[in-house]
CSV table of C-alpha atoms and ligand atoms in Angstrom, one decimal:
chain,number,residue,atom,x,y,z
X,1,MET,CA,-58.7,-12.8,22.9
X,2,ASP,CA,-55.7,-11.6,20.9
X,3,LYS,CA,-52.4,-12.0,22.8
X,4,MET,CA,-50.5,-8.8,23.7
X,5,PRO,CA,-47.4,-8.6,21.4
X,6,PHE,CA,-44.1,-8.9,23.1
X,7,ALA,CA,-41.8,-6.0,22.7
X,8,GLU,CA,-38.3,-5.0,24.0
X,9,PRO,CA,-38.1,-5.1,27.8
X,10,TYR,CA,-36.1,-1.9,27.6
X,11,LYS,CA,-36.3,1.5,26.1
X,12,ILE,CA,-33.1,3.3,24.5
X,13,LYS,CA,-31.3,6.1,26.4
X,14,VAL,CA,-28.1,6.5,24.1
X,15,VAL,CA,-27.8,6.0,20.5
X,16,GLU,CA,-24.7,5.5,18.2
X,17,GLN,CA,-24.5,6.9,14.6
X,18,ILE,CA,-23.8,4.4,12.0
X,19,LYS,CA,-23.4,5.3,8.2
X,20,GLN,CA,-23.7,3.6,4.8
X,21,LEU,CA,-21.1,3.7,2.3
X,22,SER,CA,-21.9,3.6,-1.4
X,23,ARG,CA,-21.7,0.3,-3.3
X,24,GLU,CA,-18.5,1.5,-5.2
X,25,GLU,CA,-16.8,2.4,-1.9
X,26,ARG,CA,-17.7,-0.7,-0.3
X,27,ILE,CA,-16.0,-2.7,-3.4
X,28,ALA,CA,-12.9,-0.6,-2.8
X,29,LYS,CA,-12.8,-1.3,0.9
X,30,ILE,CA,-13.2,-5.1,0.7
X,31,LYS,CA,-10.6,-5.3,-1.9
X,32,GLU,CA,-8.2,-3.5,0.3
X,33,ALA,CA,-9.2,-5.9,3.0
X,34,LYS,CA,-7.9,-8.7,0.8
X,35,LEU,CA,-11.5,-10.2,0.8
X,36,ASN,CA,-11.2,-11.0,4.4
X,37,LEU,CA,-14.0,-9.3,6.4
X,38,PHE,CA,-11.8,-9.2,9.6
X,39,ASN,CA,-9.7,-6.6,8.0
X,40,LEU,CA,-12.4,-4.1,7.4
X,41,LYS,CA,-12.7,-1.1,9.4
X,42,ALA,CA,-15.8,-1.3,11.6
X,43,GLU,CA,-16.8,2.3,10.5
X,44,ASP,CA,-17.0,1.0,7.0
X,45,VAL,CA,-19.5,-1.6,8.1
X,46,TYR,CA,-23.2,-0.5,8.1
X,47,ILE,CA,-24.7,-3.6,10.3
X,48,ASP,CA,-22.1,-5.7,11.9
X,49,LEU,CA,-23.0,-9.3,12.5
X,50,LEU,CA,-19.4,-10.5,12.6
X,51,THR,CA,-19.8,-11.6,16.2
X,52,ASP,CA,-22.1,-11.4,19.3
X,53,SER,CA,-18.9,-11.4,21.3
X,54,GLY,CA,-18.2,-8.1,23.3
X,55,THR,CA,-20.6,-6.3,21.1
X,56,GLY,CA,-23.7,-6.1,23.3
X,57,ALA,CA,-25.2,-2.9,24.8
X,58,MET,CA,-24.8,-2.5,28.6
X,59,SER,CA,-27.6,-1.3,30.6
X,60,ASP,CA,-27.9,1.8,32.7
X,61,ASN,CA,-27.4,-0.4,35.8
X,62,GLN,CA,-24.2,-1.7,34.3
X,63,TRP,CA,-22.9,1.7,33.3
X,64,SER,CA,-23.4,3.0,36.8
X,65,ALA,CA,-21.7,0.0,38.2
X,66,LEU,CA,-18.7,0.9,36.1
X,67,MET,CA,-18.5,4.1,37.9
X,68,LYS,CA,-18.4,2.2,41.3
X,69,GLY,CA,-15.8,-0.1,40.2
X,70,ASP,CA,-12.9,-0.7,42.7
X,71,GLU,CA,-9.6,-0.9,41.0
X,72,SER,CA,-7.5,-2.2,43.9
X,73,TYR,CA,-4.9,-4.6,42.9
X,74,ALA,CA,-5.7,-7.2,45.7
X,75,GLY,CA,-9.1,-7.7,47.4
X,76,SER,CA,-11.1,-5.5,44.9
X,77,ARG,CA,-14.6,-5.0,46.1
X,78,SER,CA,-15.8,-5.4,42.6
X,79,PHE,CA,-14.2,-9.0,42.4
X,80,PHE,CA,-16.2,-9.9,45.5
X,81,GLN,CA,-19.4,-8.6,43.9
X,82,MET,CA,-18.7,-10.6,40.9
X,83,LYS,CA,-17.6,-13.7,42.9
X,84,ASP,CA,-20.7,-13.6,45.3
X,85,MET,CA,-23.0,-13.3,42.2
X,86,LEU,CA,-21.4,-16.4,40.4
X,87,VAL,CA,-21.0,-18.4,43.5
X,88,LYS,CA,-24.8,-18.0,44.2
X,89,LEU,CA,-25.8,-18.6,40.6
X,90,LEU,CA,-23.4,-21.4,39.5
X,91,GLY,CA,-23.0,-23.1,42.9
X,92,MET,CA,-19.2,-23.2,42.4
X,93,PRO,CA,-17.0,-21.8,45.2
X,94,TYR,CA,-13.8,-21.0,43.2
X,95,ILE,CA,-13.9,-18.1,40.8
X,96,ILE,CA,-11.0,-16.9,38.7
X,97,PRO,CA,-11.4,-13.6,36.5
X,98,THR,CA,-9.8,-13.7,33.2
X,99,HIS,CA,-9.6,-11.2,30.4
X,100,GLN,CA,-11.7,-13.3,28.1
X,101,GLY,CA,-12.8,-16.9,27.3
X,102,ARG,CA,-9.8,-18.1,25.5
X,103,ALA,CA,-7.7,-16.8,28.5
X,104,ALA,CA,-9.8,-19.0,30.9
X,105,GLU,CA,-9.0,-21.9,28.5
X,106,ASN,CA,-5.2,-21.0,28.5
X,107,VAL,CA,-5.2,-21.1,32.2
X,108,LEU,CA,-7.4,-24.2,32.8
X,109,PHE,CA,-5.7,-26.3,29.9
X,110,SER,CA,-2.2,-25.3,31.1
X,111,ALA,CA,-3.2,-27.1,34.4
X,112,MET,CA,-5.1,-30.0,33.0
X,113,VAL,CA,-3.9,-30.7,29.3
X,114,LYS,CA,-0.6,-32.5,28.3
X,115,LYS,CA,0.9,-33.8,25.0
X,116,GLY,CA,-1.0,-36.7,23.7
X,117,ASP,CA,-4.2,-36.1,25.6
X,118,ILE,CA,-7.6,-36.6,24.1
X,119,ILE,CA,-10.4,-34.1,25.0
X,120,PRO,CA,-13.8,-35.3,23.7
X,121,GLY,CA,-16.6,-32.8,23.3
X,122,ASN,CA,-19.4,-31.4,21.1
X,123,THR,CA,-17.8,-29.5,18.1
X,124,HIS,CA,-15.2,-27.8,20.2
X,125,PHE,CA,-15.2,-23.9,19.6
X,126,ASP,CA,-12.1,-22.8,17.5
X,127,THR,CA,-10.2,-21.1,20.5
X,128,THR,CA,-10.7,-24.3,22.5
X,129,LYS,CA,-9.6,-26.6,19.7
X,130,GLY,CA,-6.6,-24.2,19.2
X,131,HIS,CA,-5.6,-24.3,22.9
X,132,ILE,CA,-5.9,-28.1,22.8
X,133,GLU,CA,-4.0,-28.7,19.6
X,134,PHE,CA,-1.4,-26.1,20.7
X,135,ARG,CA,-0.6,-28.6,23.5
X,136,ASN,CA,-0.3,-31.3,20.9
X,137,ALA,CA,-3.4,-32.9,22.3
X,138,ILE,CA,-6.5,-34.0,20.2
X,139,ALA,CA,-10.0,-32.4,20.3
X,140,TYR,CA,-12.2,-35.3,19.6
X,141,ASP,CA,-15.8,-34.5,18.2
X,142,CYS,CA,-18.7,-36.5,19.8
X,143,THR,CA,-21.5,-34.3,18.6
X,144,ILE,CA,-24.7,-36.3,17.8
X,145,GLU,CA,-25.2,-37.2,14.2
X,146,ASP,CA,-28.4,-35.3,13.9
X,147,SER,CA,-26.3,-32.1,14.3
X,148,PHE,CA,-24.9,-32.6,10.9
X,149,ASP,CA,-28.2,-33.3,9.2
X,150,ASN,CA,-30.0,-30.0,8.2
X,151,GLU,CA,-33.2,-32.0,7.5
X,152,SER,CA,-33.3,-33.1,11.3
X,153,ASN,CA,-35.5,-31.2,13.5
X,154,HIS,CA,-33.8,-32.2,16.5
X,155,GLN,CA,-34.4,-29.6,19.2
X,156,PHE,CA,-31.0,-30.2,21.0
X,157,LYS,CA,-28.6,-30.4,18.1
X,158,GLY,CA,-25.7,-29.5,20.4
X,159,ASN,CA,-25.9,-32.8,22.5
X,160,ILE,CA,-23.0,-35.1,22.9
X,161,ASP,CA,-23.6,-38.6,21.4
X,162,LEU,CA,-23.2,-40.9,24.5
X,163,VAL,CA,-22.1,-43.8,22.5
X,164,LYS,CA,-19.4,-42.1,20.6
X,165,LEU,CA,-18.3,-40.6,24.1
X,166,GLU,CA,-18.1,-44.0,25.8
X,167,GLU,CA,-16.4,-45.6,22.7
X,168,VAL,CA,-13.6,-43.1,22.8
X,169,ILE,CA,-13.3,-43.5,26.6
X,170,LYS,CA,-13.0,-47.3,26.2
X,171,LYS,CA,-10.7,-47.2,23.1
X,172,GLU,CA,-8.2,-44.5,24.5
X,173,GLY,CA,-8.7,-45.1,28.2
X,174,ARG,CA,-9.3,-42.6,31.0
X,175,ALA,CA,-5.5,-41.9,31.5
X,176,ARG,CA,-5.4,-40.0,28.2
X,177,ILE,CA,-8.5,-38.1,28.9
X,178,PRO,CA,-8.1,-35.4,31.6
X,179,PHE,CA,-11.8,-34.2,31.0
X,180,VAL,CA,-14.8,-33.9,28.6
X,181,VAL,CA,-15.7,-30.5,27.5
X,182,HIS,CA,-19.4,-29.8,26.9
X,183,THR,CA,-20.0,-26.5,24.9
X,184,ILE,CA,-23.3,-24.9,26.1
X,185,THR,CA,-24.7,-23.7,23.7
X,186,CYS,CA,-22.7,-25.4,20.8
X,187,ASN,CA,-21.3,-22.4,18.9
X,188,SER,CA,-19.5,-23.9,15.9
X,189,GLY,CA,-22.4,-26.3,15.6
X,190,GLY,CA,-24.9,-23.7,14.8
X,191,GLY,CA,-25.6,-22.0,18.2
X,192,GLN,CA,-27.5,-25.2,19.0
X,193,PRO,CA,-28.6,-25.9,22.6
X,194,VAL,CA,-27.8,-29.0,24.8
X,195,SER,CA,-30.6,-30.7,26.7
X,196,MET,CA,-30.5,-30.9,30.5
X,197,ASP,CA,-31.1,-34.7,30.0
X,198,ASN,CA,-28.0,-34.8,27.9
X,199,ILE,CA,-25.9,-32.8,30.3
X,200,ARG,CA,-27.2,-35.2,33.1
X,201,LYS,CA,-26.1,-38.3,31.2
X,202,VAL,CA,-22.8,-37.0,30.1
X,203,SER,CA,-22.1,-36.2,33.6
X,204,ARG,CA,-23.2,-39.6,34.7
X,205,LEU,CA,-20.8,-41.2,32.1
X,206,CYS,CA,-18.0,-39.0,33.3
X,207,LYS,CA,-18.6,-40.0,36.9
X,208,LYS,CA,-18.5,-43.8,35.8
X,209,TYR,CA,-15.0,-43.5,34.4
X,210,ASN,CA,-13.9,-41.0,36.9
X,211,ILE,CA,-13.2,-38.2,34.4
X,212,LYS,CA,-13.9,-34.5,34.9
X,213,LEU,CA,-16.5,-32.6,33.1
X,214,ILE,CA,-15.8,-29.1,32.2
X,215,PHE,CA,-18.4,-26.7,30.4
X,216,ASP,CA,-17.6,-24.2,28.0
X,217,VAL,CA,-20.5,-21.8,28.9
X,218,ALA,CA,-20.2,-18.7,26.8
X,219,ARG,CA,-24.0,-18.8,26.2
X,220,PHE,CA,-25.2,-20.8,29.2
X,221,ALA,CA,-28.2,-18.4,29.7
X,222,GLU,CA,-29.4,-18.7,26.2
X,223,ASN,CA,-29.1,-22.5,26.5
X,224,ALA,CA,-31.1,-22.3,29.7
X,225,TYR,CA,-33.9,-20.5,27.9
X,226,PHE,CA,-34.1,-23.3,25.2
X,227,ILE,CA,-34.3,-25.9,28.1
X,228,LYS,CA,-37.3,-24.0,29.6
X,229,THR,CA,-39.1,-23.6,26.4
X,230,ARG,CA,-38.3,-26.9,24.8
X,231,GLU,CA,-37.6,-29.6,27.4
X,232,GLU,CA,-40.4,-31.3,29.5
X,233,GLY,CA,-40.3,-30.6,33.0
X,234,TYR,CA,-38.7,-27.2,32.9
X,235,GLU,CA,-41.5,-24.9,31.7
X,236,LYS,CA,-42.2,-23.6,35.2
X,237,LEU,CA,-38.6,-23.2,36.5
X,238,THR,CA,-37.1,-19.7,36.3
X,239,ILE,CA,-34.0,-19.4,34.2
X,240,LYS,CA,-31.8,-19.0,37.4
X,241,GLU,CA,-33.2,-22.3,38.6
X,242,ILE,CA,-32.3,-24.0,35.3
X,243,VAL,CA,-28.9,-22.4,35.3
X,244,SER,CA,-28.1,-23.7,38.9
X,245,GLU,CA,-29.1,-27.3,37.9
X,246,ILE,CA,-27.0,-27.1,34.7
X,247,PHE,CA,-23.8,-26.1,36.7
X,248,SER,CA,-24.6,-28.9,39.3
X,249,TYR,CA,-23.5,-31.5,36.9
X,250,ALA,CA,-19.9,-29.9,36.0
X,251,ASP,CA,-16.7,-29.9,37.9
X,252,GLY,CA,-15.8,-26.6,36.4
X,253,CYS,CA,-16.2,-24.2,33.5
X,254,THR,CA,-14.6,-21.6,31.3
X,255,MET,CA,-16.7,-18.5,30.4
X,256,SER,CA,-16.4,-15.9,27.8
X,257,ALA,CA,-18.4,-13.2,29.5
X,258,LYS,CA,-18.5,-11.1,26.3
X,259,LYS,CA,-21.4,-13.3,25.3
X,260,ASP,CA,-24.0,-13.9,28.1
X,261,GLY,CA,-22.0,-11.6,30.4
X,262,ILE,CA,-23.1,-8.7,28.2
X,263,VAL,CA,-19.8,-7.0,28.9
X,264,ASN,CA,-17.4,-5.8,26.3
X,265,ILE,CA,-14.4,-7.7,27.7
X,266,GLY,CA,-14.1,-10.4,30.4
X,267,GLY,CA,-14.4,-14.0,31.3
X,268,PHE,CA,-13.8,-16.4,34.2
X,269,ILE,CA,-13.2,-20.0,35.3
X,270,ALA,CA,-15.3,-21.4,37.9
X,271,LEU,CA,-14.4,-24.6,39.8
X,272,LYS,CA,-15.7,-27.0,42.5
X,273,ASP,CA,-12.3,-28.5,43.4
X,274,GLU,CA,-9.8,-26.7,45.7
X,275,GLU,CA,-6.8,-28.7,44.3
X,276,LEU,CA,-7.4,-27.7,40.7
X,277,TYR,CA,-8.1,-24.2,41.7
X,278,LYS,CA,-4.7,-24.0,43.4
X,279,LYS,CA,-3.1,-25.4,40.2
X,280,CYS,CA,-4.9,-22.9,38.0
X,281,SER,CA,-4.0,-20.0,40.4
X,282,VAL,CA,-0.3,-20.3,39.5
X,283,TYR,CA,-1.1,-20.0,35.7
X,284,THR,CA,-3.5,-17.1,36.4
X,285,ILE,CA,-0.8,-15.1,38.1
X,286,MET,CA,1.6,-16.0,35.4
X,287,PHE,CA,-0.6,-15.3,32.3
X,288,GLU,CA,-3.5,-13.1,33.5
X,289,GLY,CA,-2.9,-11.2,36.8
X,290,TYR,CA,-3.4,-11.4,40.5
X,291,LEU,CA,-6.3,-13.7,41.7
X,292,THR,CA,-8.9,-10.9,42.4
X,293,TYR,CA,-8.6,-9.3,38.9
X,294,GLY,CA,-7.1,-11.8,36.6
X,295,GLY,CA,-6.9,-9.5,33.4
X,296,MET,CA,-10.0,-7.5,34.1
X,297,SER,CA,-10.4,-4.0,35.4
X,298,GLY,CA,-12.5,-3.7,38.9
X,299,ARG,CA,-15.1,-1.7,36.9
X,300,ASP,CA,-15.5,-4.6,34.1
X,301,MET,CA,-15.9,-7.1,36.9
X,302,ALA,CA,-18.7,-4.8,38.5
X,303,ALA,CA,-20.5,-4.5,35.1
X,304,LEU,CA,-20.0,-8.3,34.6
X,305,ALA,CA,-21.9,-9.1,37.9
X,306,LYS,CA,-24.9,-7.0,36.8
X,307,GLY,CA,-24.7,-8.4,33.2
X,308,ILE,CA,-24.9,-11.9,34.2
X,309,ASP,CA,-27.9,-11.0,36.6
X,310,GLU,CA,-29.7,-9.5,33.6
X,311,ALA,CA,-28.9,-12.1,31.1
X,312,THR,CA,-30.5,-14.9,33.3
X,313,GLU,CA,-33.9,-13.0,33.3
X,314,PHE,CA,-36.6,-14.6,31.0
X,315,ASP,CA,-37.9,-11.4,29.4
X,316,TYR,CA,-34.5,-10.3,28.2
X,317,LEU,CA,-33.8,-13.8,26.7
X,318,HIS,CA,-37.1,-14.2,25.2
X,319,ASN,CA,-36.7,-10.8,23.3
X,320,ARG,CA,-33.1,-11.7,22.4
X,321,ILE,CA,-33.8,-15.1,21.0
X,322,GLN,CA,-37.0,-14.3,19.2
X,323,GLN,CA,-35.2,-11.5,17.4
X,324,VAL,CA,-32.8,-14.2,16.2
X,325,GLN,CA,-35.8,-16.7,15.3
X,326,ARG,CA,-37.5,-13.9,13.6
X,327,LEU,CA,-34.6,-13.1,11.3
X,328,GLY,CA,-34.3,-16.8,10.4
X,329,LYS,CA,-37.9,-17.1,9.6
X,330,ARG,CA,-37.8,-14.0,7.3
X,331,LEU,CA,-34.8,-15.6,5.4
X,332,GLU,CA,-36.7,-18.8,5.0
X,333,GLU,CA,-39.7,-16.8,3.6
X,334,GLU,CA,-37.5,-15.4,1.0
X,335,GLY,CA,-36.0,-18.8,0.0
X,336,ILE,CA,-32.5,-18.4,1.5
X,337,PRO,CA,-31.2,-21.7,2.7
X,338,ILE,CA,-30.4,-21.7,6.4
X,339,LEU,CA,-29.4,-24.1,9.0
X,340,LYS,CA,-32.3,-25.5,11.2
X,341,PRO,CA,-33.5,-25.3,13.8
X,342,ILE,CA,-32.5,-21.7,14.2
X,343,GLY,CA,-29.9,-21.3,17.1
X,344,GLY,CA,-29.8,-18.7,19.9
X,345,HIS,CA,-27.3,-16.1,18.9
X,346,ALA,CA,-27.1,-16.3,15.2
X,347,VAL,CA,-28.6,-17.4,11.9
X,348,TYR,CA,-26.4,-19.6,9.7
X,349,VAL,CA,-26.8,-19.3,5.9
X,350,ASP,CA,-26.0,-22.6,4.2
X,351,ALA,CA,-23.5,-21.3,1.5
X,352,MET,CA,-23.1,-24.7,-0.3
X,353,LYS,CA,-26.9,-24.7,-0.9
X,354,PHE,CA,-26.8,-21.0,-1.7
X,355,PHE,CA,-24.0,-21.4,-4.3
X,356,PRO,CA,-24.5,-25.2,-5.5
X,357,HIS,CA,-22.0,-24.4,-8.4
X,358,ILE,CA,-19.1,-23.3,-6.0
X,359,PRO,CA,-17.0,-26.2,-4.7
X,360,GLN,CA,-16.2,-26.1,-1.0
X,361,ASP,CA,-12.4,-25.7,-2.0
X,362,HIS,CA,-13.5,-22.3,-3.3
X,363,CYS,CA,-14.9,-21.1,-0.1
X,364,PRO,CA,-18.5,-20.7,-0.7
X,365,ALA,CA,-19.4,-19.1,2.7
X,366,GLN,CA,-16.4,-16.6,2.4
X,367,THR,CA,-17.6,-15.7,-1.1
X,368,LEU,CA,-21.2,-15.1,0.4
X,369,GLY,CA,-19.7,-13.0,3.1
X,370,VAL,CA,-18.0,-10.8,0.6
X,371,GLU,CA,-20.9,-10.4,-1.6
X,372,LEU,CA,-23.3,-9.6,1.3
X,373,TYR,CA,-21.0,-6.9,2.3
X,374,ILE,CA,-20.9,-5.4,-1.1
X,375,GLU,CA,-24.6,-5.6,-1.5
X,376,ALA,CA,-25.8,-4.1,1.9
X,377,GLY,CA,-22.7,-3.2,3.9
X,378,VAL,CA,-23.6,-6.1,6.4
X,379,ARG,CA,-20.7,-8.1,7.8
X,380,GLY,CA,-21.1,-11.8,8.7
X,381,VAL,CA,-18.3,-14.4,9.3
X,382,GLU,CA,-17.4,-17.6,7.6
X,383,ILE,CA,-17.8,-20.8,9.5
X,384,GLY,CA,-16.7,-23.2,6.9
X,385,ILE,CA,-13.4,-24.5,5.1
X,386,VAL,CA,-11.4,-21.5,6.2
X,387,LEU,CA,-12.3,-21.7,9.9
X,388,ALA,CA,-11.9,-25.4,9.9
X,389,ASP,CA,-8.3,-25.0,9.0
X,390,ARG,CA,-5.9,-27.9,8.2
X,391,ASP,CA,-5.3,-31.1,10.2
X,392,PRO,CA,-2.4,-30.5,12.6
X,393,VAL,CA,-0.8,-33.9,11.6
X,394,THR,CA,-1.3,-34.4,7.9
X,395,ARG,CA,-1.7,-30.4,7.0
X,396,GLU,CA,-4.6,-31.3,4.6
X,397,ASN,CA,-7.5,-29.0,4.5
X,398,ARG,CA,-10.4,-30.3,6.7
X,399,TYR,CA,-13.8,-30.3,5.1
X,400,PRO,CA,-16.7,-29.5,7.4
X,401,LYS,CA,-20.1,-30.9,6.5
X,402,PHE,CA,-21.4,-27.4,6.1
X,403,ASP,CA,-20.0,-24.1,4.7
X,404,LEU,CA,-21.9,-21.5,6.6
X,405,LEU,CA,-22.2,-17.6,6.7
X,406,ARG,CA,-23.0,-16.8,10.3
X,407,LEU,CA,-25.0,-13.7,11.0
X,408,ALA,CA,-24.5,-13.3,14.8
X,409,ILE,CA,-26.8,-10.8,16.5
X,410,PRO,CA,-25.3,-8.5,19.0
X,411,ARG,CA,-27.4,-8.2,22.4
X,412,ARG,CA,-29.7,-5.3,22.6
X,413,VAL,CA,-28.1,-3.4,19.7
X,414,TYR,CA,-30.1,-3.6,16.5
X,415,THR,CA,-33.7,-3.2,15.7
X,416,GLU,CA,-36.0,-5.2,13.5
X,417,ASN,CA,-35.6,-2.5,10.7
X,418,HIS,CA,-31.8,-3.5,10.6
X,419,MET,CA,-32.9,-7.1,10.4
X,420,GLU,CA,-34.9,-6.3,7.3
X,421,VAL,CA,-31.9,-4.7,5.5
X,422,VAL,CA,-30.0,-8.0,6.2
X,423,VAL,CA,-32.9,-10.0,4.7
X,424,TRP,CA,-32.9,-7.6,1.6
X,425,GLY,CA,-29.1,-7.8,1.1
X,426,LEU,CA,-29.1,-11.6,1.1
X,427,LYS,CA,-32.1,-11.6,-1.2
X,428,GLN,CA,-30.2,-9.4,-3.8
X,429,VAL,CA,-27.2,-11.7,-3.8
X,430,TYR,CA,-29.4,-14.7,-4.1
X,431,LYS,CA,-31.0,-13.2,-7.2
X,432,ARG,CA,-27.5,-13.0,-8.9
X,433,ARG,CA,-26.1,-16.0,-7.3
X,434,GLU,CA,-25.1,-17.7,-10.6
X,435,SER,CA,-22.9,-14.9,-11.6
X,436,CYS,CA,-20.7,-15.4,-8.3
X,437,SER,CA,-17.6,-17.4,-8.6
X,438,GLY,CA,-15.6,-18.5,-5.6
X,439,LEU,CA,-12.4,-17.4,-3.8
X,440,LYS,CA,-8.9,-19.0,-3.3
X,441,ILE,CA,-6.6,-18.5,-0.3
X,442,THR,CA,-3.5,-16.5,-1.2
X,443,TYR,CA,-2.1,-16.2,2.4
X,444,GLU,CA,-2.7,-18.3,5.6
X,445,ALA,CA,-1.2,-18.4,9.1
X,446,PRO,CA,0.0,-21.7,10.4
X,447,ILE,CA,-2.9,-21.9,13.1
X,448,MET,CA,-6.1,-20.2,13.4
X,449,ARG,CA,-6.0,-18.9,9.7
X,450,HIS,CA,-9.4,-17.3,9.3
X,451,PHE,CA,-8.7,-14.3,11.2
X,452,THR,CA,-5.8,-13.3,9.0
X,453,ALA,CA,-6.2,-15.0,5.7
X,454,GLU,CA,-6.1,-13.3,2.4
X,455,PHE,CA,-8.1,-14.2,-0.6
X,456,ALA,CA,-8.3,-13.7,-4.5
X,457,PRO,CA,-11.3,-14.4,-6.7
X,458,ILE,CA,-11.1,-17.6,-8.6
X,459,ASP,CA,-10.3,-16.8,-12.3
X,460,ASN,CA,-12.7,-18.8,-14.4
X,461,SER,CA,-11.4,-17.6,-17.8
F,1,PLP,C1,-16.4,-16.9,22.3
F,1,PLP,C2,-16.2,-18.3,22.8
F,1,PLP,C3,-15.1,-18.7,23.4
F,1,PLP,C4,-13.7,-17.8,23.5
F,1,PLP,O1,-14.0,-16.8,24.3
F,1,PLP,P1,-13.3,-15.3,23.9
F,1,PLP,O2,-13.8,-14.4,25.0
F,1,PLP,O3,-13.6,-14.9,22.5
F,1,PLP,O4,-11.8,-15.6,24.2
F,1,PLP,C5,-14.9,-20.1,23.7
F,1,PLP,N1,-16.0,-21.0,23.7
F,1,PLP,C6,-17.1,-20.5,23.0
F,1,PLP,C7,-18.1,-21.5,23.0
F,1,PLP,C8,-17.2,-19.3,22.7
F,1,PLP,O5,-18.5,-18.8,22.1
């Protein structure tokens, strides 16, 4: 018998108009933006795949929770709603709200990281790395080698290499390593999940050396979906049961709720240890706000409580992740080189394969981002040499193994028809790829340059 097709587990109550500029208008807009997609006005973008962060569509339940938000400075009911939800789901008793994920990093790292420290992890996210390097510490990458091999079909490319991790611990000594950070899923590594087996073994290794294990969990629900659908022994567990096992292995976590919290702003720190919580409390009050709001409004905490609950349901995750997988498969059908396996929140186009004639110094992924905007009004983001930035010590450019254009899919926002426009746009650029030349950076900030860099076309004459 034919299987019933799976459709969105929701229907649409409110819509938002978007409009398309002409190709000529787009050329003018991107020039004005100094060829940096961050500088575009959102209203000049037709389909915005810059990020899945804070761009999701809230449910009717979340919107009604907003109305009931309690804006009390201290002891807000909405804080306790959020806290109760998180304590139950994550099994960590101490919850600190922050205005977003990097604020959680700022607070936690203020309490834990000092000059000269080494923080091993799996391809640290850019703000994580920024907060580590800002404190003159080192973000040490221990991701498995399979992660850098596009031919490898490893199902958990976000995994930490246990040999690399143990080597760095032995070499540098535990005194220099305040904690290991495990990013779940691994964003910069292609939205790649981490297996429960890897989480368990990393946790065991950390315990052996008495080093704390901190998770960076922006997309933990998506990671749990991959564990359920790919890892033996987890098929029958619910997403919430898997999530609860994941967190049982950590000492604490930082969360950007703008991802799997399905809210537009917000984040939190969750901790098991009271002493560390007390240390963090001081920095929270200094940087974010009092402990029962920490940079969030009451209504946002109320919406976050609902959002996390919805995001840890299988039907929601299945629909979300299958939309991303489908876009990847469609691009493959059209011969567009993408990173594989396809991750949870985004499809990554391999720009060095797309433009084999453009050297990495000439920013192939940034070039592709600009061309795709001109072609179809679609905005992606560069994850390549621009994002990789300079080495903080030598100030030389860092050359990541891939130069990628990330197409991140906002949660519950776009339809399959929108995804077909994305496929069409990339197909058009692919047809004329040989006529595209690269870009050079004409301005860059001293740290996290990709947000504000300016570019000019390479003059081939
Ligand atoms: C988004 C993200 C962050 C930072 O969170 P913000 O809310 O953007 O400040 C940190 N780590 C990972 C893995 C992320 O995806």
